[in-house]
XYZ file of C-alpha atoms in Angstrom:
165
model
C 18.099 22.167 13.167
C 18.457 21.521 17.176
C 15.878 19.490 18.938
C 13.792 22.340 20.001
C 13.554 24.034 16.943
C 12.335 20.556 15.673
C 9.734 19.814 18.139
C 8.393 23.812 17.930
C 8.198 23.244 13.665
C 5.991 19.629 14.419
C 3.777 21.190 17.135
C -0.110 21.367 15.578
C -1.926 25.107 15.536
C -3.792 25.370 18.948
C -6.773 26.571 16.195
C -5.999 22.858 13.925
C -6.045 20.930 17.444
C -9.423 19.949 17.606
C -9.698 18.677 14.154
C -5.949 17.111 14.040
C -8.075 13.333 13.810
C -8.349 14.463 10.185
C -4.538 14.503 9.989
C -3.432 11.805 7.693
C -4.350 9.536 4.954
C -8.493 8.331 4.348
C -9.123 5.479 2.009
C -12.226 3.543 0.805
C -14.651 3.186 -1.321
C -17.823 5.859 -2.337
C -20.610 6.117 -4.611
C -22.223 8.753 -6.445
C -25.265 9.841 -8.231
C -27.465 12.413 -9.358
C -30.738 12.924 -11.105
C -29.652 13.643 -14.066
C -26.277 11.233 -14.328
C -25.908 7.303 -13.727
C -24.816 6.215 -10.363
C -21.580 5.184 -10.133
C -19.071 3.136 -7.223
C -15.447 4.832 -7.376
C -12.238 4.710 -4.834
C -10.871 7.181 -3.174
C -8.097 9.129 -0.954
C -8.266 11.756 1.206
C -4.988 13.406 2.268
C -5.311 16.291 5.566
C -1.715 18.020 6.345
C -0.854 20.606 8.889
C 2.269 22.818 6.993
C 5.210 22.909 9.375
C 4.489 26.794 8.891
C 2.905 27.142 12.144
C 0.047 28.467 10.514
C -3.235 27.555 11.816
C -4.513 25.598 8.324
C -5.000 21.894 7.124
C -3.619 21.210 3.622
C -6.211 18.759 1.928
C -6.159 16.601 -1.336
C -8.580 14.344 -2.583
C -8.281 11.962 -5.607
C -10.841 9.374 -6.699
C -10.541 6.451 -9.730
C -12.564 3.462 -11.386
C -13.014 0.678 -9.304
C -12.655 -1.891 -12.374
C -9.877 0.006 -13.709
C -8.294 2.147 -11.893
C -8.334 4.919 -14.185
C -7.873 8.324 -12.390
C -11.892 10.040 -12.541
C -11.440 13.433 -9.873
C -9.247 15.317 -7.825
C -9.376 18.241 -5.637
C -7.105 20.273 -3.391
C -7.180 23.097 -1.228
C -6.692 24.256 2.541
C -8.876 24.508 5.700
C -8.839 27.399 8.189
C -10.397 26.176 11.295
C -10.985 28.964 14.246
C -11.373 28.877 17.968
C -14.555 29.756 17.729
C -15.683 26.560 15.369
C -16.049 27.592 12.440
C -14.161 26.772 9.897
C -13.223 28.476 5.932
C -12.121 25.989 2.949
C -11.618 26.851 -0.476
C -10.898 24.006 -3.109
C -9.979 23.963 -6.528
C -11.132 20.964 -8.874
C -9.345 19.386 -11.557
C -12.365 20.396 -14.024
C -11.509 23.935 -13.199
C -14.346 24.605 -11.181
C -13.892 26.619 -7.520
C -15.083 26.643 -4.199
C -15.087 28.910 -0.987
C -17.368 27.276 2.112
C -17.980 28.430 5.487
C -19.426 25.938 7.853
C -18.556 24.898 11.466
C -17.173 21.887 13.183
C -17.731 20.328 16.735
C -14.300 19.118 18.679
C -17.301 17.364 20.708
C -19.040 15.050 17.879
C -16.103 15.173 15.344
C -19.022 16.650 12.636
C -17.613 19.288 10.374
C -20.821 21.073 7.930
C -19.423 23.022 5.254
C -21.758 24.926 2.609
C -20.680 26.955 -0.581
C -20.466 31.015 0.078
C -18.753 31.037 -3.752
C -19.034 28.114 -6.179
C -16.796 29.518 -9.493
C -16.209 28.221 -13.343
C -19.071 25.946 -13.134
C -21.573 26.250 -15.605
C -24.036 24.397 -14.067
C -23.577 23.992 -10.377
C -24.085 26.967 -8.164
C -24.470 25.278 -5.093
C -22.492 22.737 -2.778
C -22.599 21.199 0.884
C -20.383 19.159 2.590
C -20.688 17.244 5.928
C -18.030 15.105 7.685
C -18.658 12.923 10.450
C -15.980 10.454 12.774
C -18.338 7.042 13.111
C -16.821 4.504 15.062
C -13.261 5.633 13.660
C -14.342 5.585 10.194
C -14.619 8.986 8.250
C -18.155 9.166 6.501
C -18.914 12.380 4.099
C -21.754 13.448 2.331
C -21.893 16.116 -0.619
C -24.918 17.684 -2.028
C -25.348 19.900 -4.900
C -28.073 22.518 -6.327
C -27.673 22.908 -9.995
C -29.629 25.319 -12.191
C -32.233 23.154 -12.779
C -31.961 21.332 -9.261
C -31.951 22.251 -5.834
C -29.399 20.869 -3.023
C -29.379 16.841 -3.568
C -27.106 14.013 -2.304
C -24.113 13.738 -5.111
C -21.593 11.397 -3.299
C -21.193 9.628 0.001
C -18.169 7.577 1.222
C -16.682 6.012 4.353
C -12.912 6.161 4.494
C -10.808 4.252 6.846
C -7.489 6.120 8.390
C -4.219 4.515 6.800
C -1.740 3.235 9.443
């Protein structure tokens, strides 16, 4: 592969630009919690790729384990579609089987992404989830709530993640 054709397969999607501070590797530490479960501390990594496709998405993984242990506890994958207009379409498969589509919006201005479930699949109980992301003082913080069918939408986890050199 020349030089060019190098350079042209590395450029970022004019639509990922304004959200290319995700791109990279997030670690830290979260906790979690729920009226009806214990709370609980856990680690975590978040992974955001662009594809050398040229395609205007963000590959994302997310794994999470036992602070004491170590022990592997959730993981999630899936792919964001930002647009020029700011907003943004995710869909995420869990490794408990259970689905998500989101819509939401982001601001290139405040670095705050707000995501919220159009289609929340193979879950018994959950029906509803929202996510918000937000760059504070170079640290990634998120927020997810969920609405069960006995609840409605309720913090579940929080987190602030630093970016890995």
């Amino acid at each position: 592969m020349d030089k060019e054709k190098k350079e042209e397969s590395s450029a970022i999607h004019p639509a990922v630009a304004p959200l290319s501070y995700l791109l990279g590797t997030w670690k830290g530490e979260g906790e979690g919690g729920y009226p009806t479960i214990n709370s609980f501390r856990y680690g975590e990594e978040l992974h955001f790729s662009h594809p050398a496709s040229g395609k205007p998405v963000i590959a994302y993984s997310h794994k999470t384990w036992k602070l004491d242990s170590g022990q592997p506890m959730h993981s999630e994958s899936g792919y964001w579609r930002p647009k020029p207009d700011g907003s943004l379409e995710v869909v995420i498969a869990q490794s408990t089987g259970l689905a998500e589509v989101l819509n939401g919006t982001y601001s290139a201005e405040d670095n705050v992404i707000k995501l919220h479930s159009q289609v929340v699949a193979n879950a018994s109980k959950v029906r509803e989830i929202s996510r918000v992301y937000e760059m504070v003082n170079g640290d990634l913080h998120y927020v997810v709530q969920l609405a069960t069918n006995l609840t409605t939408l309720q913090p579940h986890l929080k987190a602030v993640l630093k970016k890995l050199p």
